[in-house]
XYZ file of C-alpha atoms in Angstrom:
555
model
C 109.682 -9.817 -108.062
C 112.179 -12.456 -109.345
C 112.564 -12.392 -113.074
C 113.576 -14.624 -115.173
C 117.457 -14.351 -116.499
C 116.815 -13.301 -120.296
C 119.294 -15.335 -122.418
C 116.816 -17.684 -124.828
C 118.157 -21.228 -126.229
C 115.936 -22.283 -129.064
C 115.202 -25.628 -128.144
C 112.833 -27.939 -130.539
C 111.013 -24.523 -131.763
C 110.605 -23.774 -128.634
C 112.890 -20.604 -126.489
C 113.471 -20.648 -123.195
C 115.296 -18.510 -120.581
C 117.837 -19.808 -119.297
C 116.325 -20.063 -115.831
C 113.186 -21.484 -116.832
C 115.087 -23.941 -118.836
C 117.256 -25.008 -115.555
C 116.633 -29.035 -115.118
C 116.282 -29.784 -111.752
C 119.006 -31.968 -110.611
C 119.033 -35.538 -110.272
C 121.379 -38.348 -109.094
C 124.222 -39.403 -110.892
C 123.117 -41.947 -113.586
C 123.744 -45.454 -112.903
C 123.369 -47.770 -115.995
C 120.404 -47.106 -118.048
C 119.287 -44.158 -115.322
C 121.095 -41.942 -117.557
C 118.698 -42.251 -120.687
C 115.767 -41.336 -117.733
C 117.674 -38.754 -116.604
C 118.051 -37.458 -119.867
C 114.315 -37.508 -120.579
C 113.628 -36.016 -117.019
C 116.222 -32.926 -117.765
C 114.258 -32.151 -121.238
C 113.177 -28.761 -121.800
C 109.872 -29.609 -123.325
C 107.685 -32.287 -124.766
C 109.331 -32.480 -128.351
C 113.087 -33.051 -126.462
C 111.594 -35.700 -124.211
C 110.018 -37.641 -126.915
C 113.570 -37.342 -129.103
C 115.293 -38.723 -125.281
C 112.761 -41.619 -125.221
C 114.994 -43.313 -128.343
C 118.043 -43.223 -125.645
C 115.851 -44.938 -122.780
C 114.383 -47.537 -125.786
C 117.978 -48.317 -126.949
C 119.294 -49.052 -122.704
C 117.049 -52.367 -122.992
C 114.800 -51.391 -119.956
C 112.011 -53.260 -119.119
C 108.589 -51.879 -119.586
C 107.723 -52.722 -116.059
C 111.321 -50.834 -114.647
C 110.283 -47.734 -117.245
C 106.542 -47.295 -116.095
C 108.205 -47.445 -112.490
C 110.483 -44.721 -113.315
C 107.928 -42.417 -114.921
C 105.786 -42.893 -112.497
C 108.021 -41.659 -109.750
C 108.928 -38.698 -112.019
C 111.884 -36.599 -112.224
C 113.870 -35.298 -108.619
C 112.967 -31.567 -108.403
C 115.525 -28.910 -107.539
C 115.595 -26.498 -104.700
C 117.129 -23.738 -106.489
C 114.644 -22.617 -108.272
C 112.752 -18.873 -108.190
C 110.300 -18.324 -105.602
C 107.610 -15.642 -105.134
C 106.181 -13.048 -108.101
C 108.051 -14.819 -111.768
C 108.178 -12.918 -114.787
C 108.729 -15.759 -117.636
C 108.088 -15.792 -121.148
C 108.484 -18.626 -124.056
C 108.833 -18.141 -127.620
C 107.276 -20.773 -130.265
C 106.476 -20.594 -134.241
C 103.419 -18.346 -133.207
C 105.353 -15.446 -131.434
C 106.608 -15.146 -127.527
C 104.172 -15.481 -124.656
C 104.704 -13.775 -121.543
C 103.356 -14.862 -118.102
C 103.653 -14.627 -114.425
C 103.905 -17.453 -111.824
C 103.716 -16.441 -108.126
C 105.446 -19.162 -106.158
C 105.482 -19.547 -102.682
C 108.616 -18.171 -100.749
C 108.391 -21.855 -98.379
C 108.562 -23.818 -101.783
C 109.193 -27.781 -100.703
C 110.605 -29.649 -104.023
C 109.422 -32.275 -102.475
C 105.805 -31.554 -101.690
C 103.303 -31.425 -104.547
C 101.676 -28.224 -104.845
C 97.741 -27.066 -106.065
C 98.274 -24.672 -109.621
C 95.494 -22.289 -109.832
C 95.768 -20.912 -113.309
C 93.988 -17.641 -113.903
C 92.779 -16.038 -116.486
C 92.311 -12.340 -116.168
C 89.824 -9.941 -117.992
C 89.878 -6.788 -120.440
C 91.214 -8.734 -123.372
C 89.612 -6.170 -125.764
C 91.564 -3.246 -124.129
C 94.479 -4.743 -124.704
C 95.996 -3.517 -128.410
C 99.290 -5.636 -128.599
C 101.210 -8.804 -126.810
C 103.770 -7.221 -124.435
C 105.447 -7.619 -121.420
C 103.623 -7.467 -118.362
C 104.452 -4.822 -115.570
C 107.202 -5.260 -113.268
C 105.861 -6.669 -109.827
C 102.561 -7.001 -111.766
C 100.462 -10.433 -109.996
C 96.586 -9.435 -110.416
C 95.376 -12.737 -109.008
C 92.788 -13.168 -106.645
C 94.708 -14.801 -103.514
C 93.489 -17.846 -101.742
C 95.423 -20.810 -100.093
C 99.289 -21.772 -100.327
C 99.763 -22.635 -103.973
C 101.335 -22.016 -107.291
C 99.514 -19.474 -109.022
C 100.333 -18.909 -113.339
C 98.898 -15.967 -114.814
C 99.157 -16.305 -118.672
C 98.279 -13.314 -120.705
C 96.054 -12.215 -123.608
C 95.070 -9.265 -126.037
C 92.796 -8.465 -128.770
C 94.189 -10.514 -131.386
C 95.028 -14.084 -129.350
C 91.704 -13.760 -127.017
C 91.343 -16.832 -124.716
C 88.733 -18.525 -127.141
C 91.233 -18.993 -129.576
C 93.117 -22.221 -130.628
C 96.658 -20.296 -129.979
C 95.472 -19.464 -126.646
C 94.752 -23.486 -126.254
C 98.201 -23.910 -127.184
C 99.717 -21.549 -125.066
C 98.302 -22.782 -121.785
C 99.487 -26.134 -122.525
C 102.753 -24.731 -123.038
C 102.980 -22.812 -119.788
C 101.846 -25.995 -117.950
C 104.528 -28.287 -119.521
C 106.550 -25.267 -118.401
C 105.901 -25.191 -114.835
C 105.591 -29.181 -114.626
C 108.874 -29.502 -115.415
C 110.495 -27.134 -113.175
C 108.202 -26.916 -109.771
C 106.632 -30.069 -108.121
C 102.988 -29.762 -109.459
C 100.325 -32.174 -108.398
C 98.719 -32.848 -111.616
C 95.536 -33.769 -110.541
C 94.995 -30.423 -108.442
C 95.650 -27.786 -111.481
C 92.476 -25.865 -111.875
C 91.383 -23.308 -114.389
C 89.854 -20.007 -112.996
C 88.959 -15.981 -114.402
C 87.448 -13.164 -114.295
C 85.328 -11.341 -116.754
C 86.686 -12.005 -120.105
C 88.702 -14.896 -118.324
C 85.694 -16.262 -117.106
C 84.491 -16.765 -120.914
C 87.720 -18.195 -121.418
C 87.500 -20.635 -118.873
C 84.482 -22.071 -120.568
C 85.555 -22.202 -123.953
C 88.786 -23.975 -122.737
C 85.934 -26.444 -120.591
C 84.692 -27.227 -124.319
C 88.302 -27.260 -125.604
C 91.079 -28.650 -123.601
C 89.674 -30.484 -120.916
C 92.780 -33.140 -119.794
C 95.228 -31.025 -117.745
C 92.158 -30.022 -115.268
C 90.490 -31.005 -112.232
C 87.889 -28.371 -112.984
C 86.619 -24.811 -113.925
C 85.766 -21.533 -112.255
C 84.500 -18.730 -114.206
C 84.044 -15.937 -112.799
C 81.890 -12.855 -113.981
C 82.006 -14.538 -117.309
C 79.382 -15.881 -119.693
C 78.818 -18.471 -121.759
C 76.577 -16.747 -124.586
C 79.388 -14.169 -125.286
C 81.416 -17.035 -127.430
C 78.227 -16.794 -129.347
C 78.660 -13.146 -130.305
C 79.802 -12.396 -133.744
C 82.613 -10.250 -131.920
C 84.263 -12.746 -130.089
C 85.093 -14.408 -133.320
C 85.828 -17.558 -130.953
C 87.690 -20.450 -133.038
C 85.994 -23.276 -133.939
C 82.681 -24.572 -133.245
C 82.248 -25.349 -129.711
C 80.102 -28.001 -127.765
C 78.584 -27.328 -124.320
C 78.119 -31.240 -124.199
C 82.021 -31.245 -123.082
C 81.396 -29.775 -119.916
C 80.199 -32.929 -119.119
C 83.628 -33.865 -117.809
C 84.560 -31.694 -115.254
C 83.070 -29.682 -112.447
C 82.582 -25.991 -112.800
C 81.915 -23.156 -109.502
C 80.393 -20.123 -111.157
C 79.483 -16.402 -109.569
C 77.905 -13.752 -111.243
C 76.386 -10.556 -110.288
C 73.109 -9.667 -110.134
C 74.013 -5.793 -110.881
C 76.396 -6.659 -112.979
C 75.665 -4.305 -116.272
C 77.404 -6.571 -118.837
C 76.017 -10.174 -117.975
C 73.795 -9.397 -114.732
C 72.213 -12.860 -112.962
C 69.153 -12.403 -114.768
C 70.374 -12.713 -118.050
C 72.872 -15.872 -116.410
C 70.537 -17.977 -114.993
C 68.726 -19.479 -117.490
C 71.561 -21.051 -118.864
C 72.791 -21.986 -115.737
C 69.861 -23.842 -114.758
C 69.930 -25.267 -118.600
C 73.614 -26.900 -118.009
C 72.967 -27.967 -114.379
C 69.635 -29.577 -115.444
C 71.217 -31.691 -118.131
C 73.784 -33.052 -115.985
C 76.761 -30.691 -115.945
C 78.472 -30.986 -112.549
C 78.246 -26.949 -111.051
C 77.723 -24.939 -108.088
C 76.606 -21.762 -108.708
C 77.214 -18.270 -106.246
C 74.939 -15.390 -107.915
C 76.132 -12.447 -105.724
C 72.767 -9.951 -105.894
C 74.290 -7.080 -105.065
C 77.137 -7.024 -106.924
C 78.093 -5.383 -110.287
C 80.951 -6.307 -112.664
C 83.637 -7.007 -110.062
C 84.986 -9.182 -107.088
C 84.154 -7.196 -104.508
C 82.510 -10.325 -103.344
C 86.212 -12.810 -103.060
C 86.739 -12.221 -99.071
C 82.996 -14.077 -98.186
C 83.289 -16.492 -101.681
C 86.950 -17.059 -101.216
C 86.989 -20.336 -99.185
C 84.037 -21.452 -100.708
C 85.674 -21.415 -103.712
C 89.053 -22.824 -102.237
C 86.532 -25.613 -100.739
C 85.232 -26.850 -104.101
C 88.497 -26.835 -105.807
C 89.777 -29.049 -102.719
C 87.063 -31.394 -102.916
C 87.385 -31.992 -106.429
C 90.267 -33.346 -107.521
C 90.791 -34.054 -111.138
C 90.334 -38.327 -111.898
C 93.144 -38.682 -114.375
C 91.658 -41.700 -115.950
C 88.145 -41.580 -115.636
C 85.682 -44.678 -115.899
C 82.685 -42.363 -118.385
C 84.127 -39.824 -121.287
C 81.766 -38.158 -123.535
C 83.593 -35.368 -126.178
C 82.501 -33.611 -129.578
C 84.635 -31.809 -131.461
C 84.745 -30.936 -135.238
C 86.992 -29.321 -137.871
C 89.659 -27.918 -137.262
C 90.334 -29.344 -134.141
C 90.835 -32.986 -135.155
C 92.196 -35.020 -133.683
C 90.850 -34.222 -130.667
C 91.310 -35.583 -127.177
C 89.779 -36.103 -123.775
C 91.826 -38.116 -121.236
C 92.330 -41.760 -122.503
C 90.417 -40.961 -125.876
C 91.296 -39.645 -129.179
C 88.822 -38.538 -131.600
C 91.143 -39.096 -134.953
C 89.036 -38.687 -137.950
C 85.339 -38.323 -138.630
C 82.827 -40.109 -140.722
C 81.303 -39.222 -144.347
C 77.645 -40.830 -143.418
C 75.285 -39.224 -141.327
C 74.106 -41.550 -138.670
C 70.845 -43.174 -138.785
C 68.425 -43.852 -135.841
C 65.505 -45.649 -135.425
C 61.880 -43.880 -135.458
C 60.273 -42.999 -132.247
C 58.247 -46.684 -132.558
C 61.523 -48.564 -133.287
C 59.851 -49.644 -136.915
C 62.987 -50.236 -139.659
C 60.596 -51.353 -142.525
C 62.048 -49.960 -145.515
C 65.400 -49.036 -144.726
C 68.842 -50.677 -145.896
C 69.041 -53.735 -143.229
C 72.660 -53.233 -143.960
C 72.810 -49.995 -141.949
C 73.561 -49.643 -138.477
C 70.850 -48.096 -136.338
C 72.392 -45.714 -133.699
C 70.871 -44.358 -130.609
C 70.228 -40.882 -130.537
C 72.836 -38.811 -128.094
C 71.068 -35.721 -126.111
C 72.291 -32.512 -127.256
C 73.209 -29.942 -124.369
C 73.151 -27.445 -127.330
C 69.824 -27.645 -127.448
C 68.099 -25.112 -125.148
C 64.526 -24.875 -124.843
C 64.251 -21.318 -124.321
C 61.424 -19.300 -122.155
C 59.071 -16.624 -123.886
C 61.242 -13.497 -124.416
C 61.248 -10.304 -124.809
C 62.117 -8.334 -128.082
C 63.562 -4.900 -127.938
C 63.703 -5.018 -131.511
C 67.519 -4.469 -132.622
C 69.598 -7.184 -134.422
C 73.363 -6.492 -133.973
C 76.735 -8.064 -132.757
C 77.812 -6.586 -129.079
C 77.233 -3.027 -129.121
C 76.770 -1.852 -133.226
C 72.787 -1.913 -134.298
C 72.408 -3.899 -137.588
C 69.107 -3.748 -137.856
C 66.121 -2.201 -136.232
C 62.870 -4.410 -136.346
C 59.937 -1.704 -137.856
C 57.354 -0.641 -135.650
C 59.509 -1.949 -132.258
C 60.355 -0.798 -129.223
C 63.818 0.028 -130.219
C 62.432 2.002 -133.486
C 59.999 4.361 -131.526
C 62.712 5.173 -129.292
C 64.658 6.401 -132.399
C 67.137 3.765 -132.735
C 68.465 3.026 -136.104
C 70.765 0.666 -138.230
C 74.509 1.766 -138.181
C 74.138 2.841 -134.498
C 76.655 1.940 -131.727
C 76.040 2.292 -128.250
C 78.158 3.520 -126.079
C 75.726 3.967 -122.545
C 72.714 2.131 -121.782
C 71.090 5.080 -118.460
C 74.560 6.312 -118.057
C 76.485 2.957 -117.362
C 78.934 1.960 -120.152
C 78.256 -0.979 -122.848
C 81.417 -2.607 -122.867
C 82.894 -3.541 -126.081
C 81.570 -7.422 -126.115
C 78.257 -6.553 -124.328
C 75.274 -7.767 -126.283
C 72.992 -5.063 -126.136
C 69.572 -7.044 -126.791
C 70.507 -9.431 -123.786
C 71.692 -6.293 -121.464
C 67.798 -4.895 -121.803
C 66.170 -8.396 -121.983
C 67.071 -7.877 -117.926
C 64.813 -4.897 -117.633
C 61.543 -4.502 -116.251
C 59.048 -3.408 -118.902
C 57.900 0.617 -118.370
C 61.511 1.407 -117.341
C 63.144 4.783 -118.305
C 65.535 4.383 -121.278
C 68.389 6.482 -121.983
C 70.886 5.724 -124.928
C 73.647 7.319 -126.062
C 75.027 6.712 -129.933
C 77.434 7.188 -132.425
C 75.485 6.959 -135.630
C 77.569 7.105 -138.879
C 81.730 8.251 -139.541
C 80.219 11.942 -139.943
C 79.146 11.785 -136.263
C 81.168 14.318 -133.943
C 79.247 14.101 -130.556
C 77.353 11.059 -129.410
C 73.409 11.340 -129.757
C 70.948 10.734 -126.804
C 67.499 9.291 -127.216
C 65.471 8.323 -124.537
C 61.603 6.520 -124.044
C 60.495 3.467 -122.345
C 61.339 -0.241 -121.928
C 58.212 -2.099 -123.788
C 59.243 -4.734 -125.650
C 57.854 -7.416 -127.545
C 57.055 -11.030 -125.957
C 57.890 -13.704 -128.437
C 56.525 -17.354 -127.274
C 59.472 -19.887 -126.128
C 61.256 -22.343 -128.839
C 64.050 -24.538 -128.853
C 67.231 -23.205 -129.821
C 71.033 -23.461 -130.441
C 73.100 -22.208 -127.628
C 76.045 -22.436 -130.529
C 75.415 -22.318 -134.242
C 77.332 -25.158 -135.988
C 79.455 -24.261 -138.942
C 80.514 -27.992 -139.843
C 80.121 -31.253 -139.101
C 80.847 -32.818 -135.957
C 81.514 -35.888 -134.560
C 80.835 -37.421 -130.853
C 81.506 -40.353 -128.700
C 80.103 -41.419 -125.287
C 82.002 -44.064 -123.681
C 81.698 -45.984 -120.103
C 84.750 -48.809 -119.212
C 83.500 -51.425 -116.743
C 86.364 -53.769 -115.859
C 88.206 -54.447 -119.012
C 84.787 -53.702 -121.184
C 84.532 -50.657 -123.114
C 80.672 -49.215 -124.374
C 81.330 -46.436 -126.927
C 77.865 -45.076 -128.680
C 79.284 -42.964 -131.349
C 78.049 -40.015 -133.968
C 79.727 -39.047 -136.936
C 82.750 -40.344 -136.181
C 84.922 -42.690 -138.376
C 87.916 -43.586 -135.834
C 89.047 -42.982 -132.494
C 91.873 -44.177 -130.528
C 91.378 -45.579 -126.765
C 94.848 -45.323 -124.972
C 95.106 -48.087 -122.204
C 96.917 -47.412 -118.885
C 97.845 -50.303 -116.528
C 96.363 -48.390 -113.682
C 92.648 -48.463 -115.386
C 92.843 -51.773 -117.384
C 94.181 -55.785 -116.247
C 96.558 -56.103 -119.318
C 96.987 -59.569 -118.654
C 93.281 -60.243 -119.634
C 91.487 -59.573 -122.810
C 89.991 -55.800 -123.518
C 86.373 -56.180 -125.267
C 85.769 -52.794 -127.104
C 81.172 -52.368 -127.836
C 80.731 -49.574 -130.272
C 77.194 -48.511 -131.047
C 75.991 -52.118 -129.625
C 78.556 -54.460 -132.148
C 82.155 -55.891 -130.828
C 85.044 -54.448 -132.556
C 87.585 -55.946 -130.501
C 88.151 -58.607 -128.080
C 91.785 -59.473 -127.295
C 94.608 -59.370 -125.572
C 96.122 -55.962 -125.807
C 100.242 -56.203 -125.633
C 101.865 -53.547 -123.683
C 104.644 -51.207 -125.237
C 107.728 -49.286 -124.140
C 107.105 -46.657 -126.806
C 103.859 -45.768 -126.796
C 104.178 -45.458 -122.929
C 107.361 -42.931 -123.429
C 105.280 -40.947 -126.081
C 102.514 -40.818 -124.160
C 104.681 -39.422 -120.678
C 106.751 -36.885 -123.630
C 103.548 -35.566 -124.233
C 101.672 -35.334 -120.807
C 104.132 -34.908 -118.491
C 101.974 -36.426 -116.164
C 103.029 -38.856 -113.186
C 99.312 -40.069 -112.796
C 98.461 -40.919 -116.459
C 100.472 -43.195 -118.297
C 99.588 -45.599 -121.382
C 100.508 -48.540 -122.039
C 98.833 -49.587 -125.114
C 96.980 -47.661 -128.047
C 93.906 -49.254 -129.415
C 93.017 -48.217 -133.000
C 88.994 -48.127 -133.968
C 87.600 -47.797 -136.990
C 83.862 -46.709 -136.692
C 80.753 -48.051 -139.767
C 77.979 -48.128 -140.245
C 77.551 -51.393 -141.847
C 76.933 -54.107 -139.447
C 80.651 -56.714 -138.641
C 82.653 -53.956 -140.360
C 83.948 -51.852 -137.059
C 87.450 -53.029 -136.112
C 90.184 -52.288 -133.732
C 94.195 -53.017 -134.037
């Protein structure tokens, strides 16, 4: 184990140790190479945008500077190798994580990052250091793996856990030769769940997601208290490889599946591994393990990608996939034609918009009804005359076994039994009430209620949200928009002929159709931000979104 040395240098609201904050060493500047090497030797995103003024004020050519940044910084040799203890302090508190680096580190090779996320947030009371020598990651081929960490309060659905892996990332980037379009998102359990919300959240730095013994549903739980609303239309945009258990007593294949087969159905790219035989664990990683290794290899992520399509909603705007910005949404509801395409007697001044399909939706199967309303494991309500009453279950309740096997804080109870055959032995155990000193058993049989199918929100909106699904052919740009009032496209000269004009379609009209001018600024902001070899703007072009017909516009 090689920790880092301990000395912090508040840098930009941001502390370091001193061996994270290292800069790898470069060749003496020459001219205006020192303003690069300046902005290559920052410390993090906010000291490499306040560099970019030094490489603005040399009088380099835009041309010589997208050269430079595309090469990237030189990396240095000297930096720690095998199990890394690190940590970083910002205006929310200090994060700690672990990087395991391999011991034949090449500075210059690019290396695969497998970030994972591990499980058991809810068991964890407080944010502290990890364990000395501690790695807990699931090993696979030669790569860099980062381990960040969570606890009750900053689960991974949370914003600040959003924040934190893009600070880790910038981290690593700047210190170890990363291939940015081989970084890849992975857990287990309650990382798993995390991997998905950050799918729906923060989909740029990564090539794709692997959630493991996780499920989707349990950001729906009152419980989870995840941040935000959250869109399932988002995973879209990246490939996912998904196992689950089929004994599994918290989120067991049966209970899976169906919304599996909803995302794969309406387009999400996914392979899914259900293991039959196995319960809440990984007992299955030696036989899934190069499977898994196989699928991240094969997909690499496309850093600018020819079709986007991104929701997002208060208050996460701005909000950003790629080479599009989401900046503010619209007041009007959009309005679409009827199913017959008939206008008659609406304002001719209003701008009929297509209708989008929802992933949200889920057309759900006939189900079975236990009868208890809760959040995870607590009983809010028992339905009269159910299953769940006649078994002597009441409001209040908690459960803490379900026929001897734990529910998990998290579990939702009414999903566990929805796996159940019908006439199956139950036995519960129960706290019921503060005056309770010994849990209470009750016991009957599984017979539950079969309600018909209906169409359903996978994830109750809270707000308004807005949407935009965009393809680029050539130098054209189709955008169909929802409820959004402006969005920024950010051009790169690697996806766009900047010497020709750009022609921007939004919800069938032309908003722009011009000659877009490159500039050195928004290119250094851009590279400040991302740290990114392989994605690098050129140009920002501004839209504003109506509704009324010849009002959209772009600058």
């Amino acid at each position: 184990m090689r920790p880092l040395a301990p000395a912090l240098a508040l840098l930009g609201g941001v502390a370091l140790s001193a061996t994270q904050a290292s800069a790898p060493a470069l060749v003496a500047p020459v001219g205006n190479a020192a303003a690069f090497s300046t902005f290559f030797h920052a410390r993090t995103a906010r000291e490499a945008a306040a560099a970019s003024d030094q490489i603005v004020a040399s009088g380099v050519g835009f041309d010589e500077a997208f050269g430079r940044l595309r090469q990237g910084r030189v990396y240095s040799r000297d930096v720690p190798r095998g199990v890394v203890q690190g940590s970083y302090r910002s205006e929310t508190g200090e994060y700690f994580y672990t990087l395991d680096v391999p011991e034949s580190y090449d500075p210059a090779r690019k290396y695969q990052v497998r970030v994972q996320l591990h499980g058991g947030v809810g068991r964890i009371e407080a944010n502290t250091p990890p364990r000395s020598g501690s790695n807990g990651r699931l090993s696979g081929v030669e790569q860099i793996y980062v381990m960040p960490y969570a606890w009750r309060d900053a689960p991974w659905w949370t914003g600040r856990q959003v924040e934190n892996l893009r600070a880790i990332l910038d981290l690593v980037k700047r210190t170890y030769n990363v291939d940015e379009n081989r970084v890849v998102l992975s857990g287990v359990s309650d990382g798993g769940t995390g991997a998905y919300y950050t799918a729906m959240r923060e989909t740029t730095p990564f090539a794709s997601f692997l959630p493991l013994n996780g499920f989707i549903v349990v950001l729906k739980n009152e419980t989870a208290e995840a941040d935000g609303d959250l869109f399932p239309n988002n995973l879209l945009n990246k490939p996912l490889f998904i196992v689950n258990g089929g004994r599994d007593p918290m989120y067991p294949t049966s209970v899976v599946d169906p919304y599996i087969e909803h995302l794969k159905s309406n387009g999400v790219n996914l392979v899914y591994r259900p293991q039959p035989n196995a319960g809440h664990d990984t007992s299955w990683w030696p036989e899934i393990k190069d499977s898994f290794e196989r699928f991240v290899a094969d997909h690499p992520r496309v850093p600018l990608p020819d079709a986007l399509s991104w929701e997002s909603g208060p208050p996460n705007i701005p909000s950003r996939t790629h080479w599009m910005v989401i900046d503010r949404l619209g007041a009007e509801r959009d309005r679409e034609k009827d199913p017959g395409g008939n206008n008659r007697g609406r304002d001719p001044g209003i701008n009929i918009i297509p209708s989008l399909p929802d992933l949200n939706r889920m057309s759900t199967r006939p189900a079975l009804d236990f009868g208890i309303r809760g959040s995870g494991t607590r009983i809010n309500r028992v339905v009269k005359g159910s299953n769940a009453e006649q078994i002597g279950l009441r409001s209040g309740d908690v459960v803490l076994t379900i026929n001897n096997q734990p529910a998990f804080p998290g579990t939702d109870v009414a999903d566990l039994l929805r796996s159940f055959p019908s006439g199956r032995p139950l036995l519960f155990t129960v706290t019921r009430g503060p005056e309770s000193v010994r849990p209470i058993s009750l016991s009957g049989r599984y017979a539950p209620t079969v309600l018909p199918g209906e169409s359903d929100a996978m994830f109750p909106r809270q707000r308004e949200s807005g949407r935009i699904d965009l393809i680029r052919t050539g130098n054209r740009v189709e955008a169909t928009s929802r409820g959004v009032a402006a969005f920024t496209l950010l051009l790169s000269p690697d996806h766009f002929d900047l010497n020709r004009a750009v022609t921007v379609v939004v919800n069938g009209r032309t908003v722009f159709d011009g000659i877009v001018q490159r500039d050195i600024r928004t290119l250094l902001k851009w590279a400040a931000r991302d740290n990114d070899r392989t994605m690098l703007f050129a140009a920002e072009l501004h839209v504003a979104v109506s509704l009324r017909p010849g009002s959209g516009r772009a600058q």
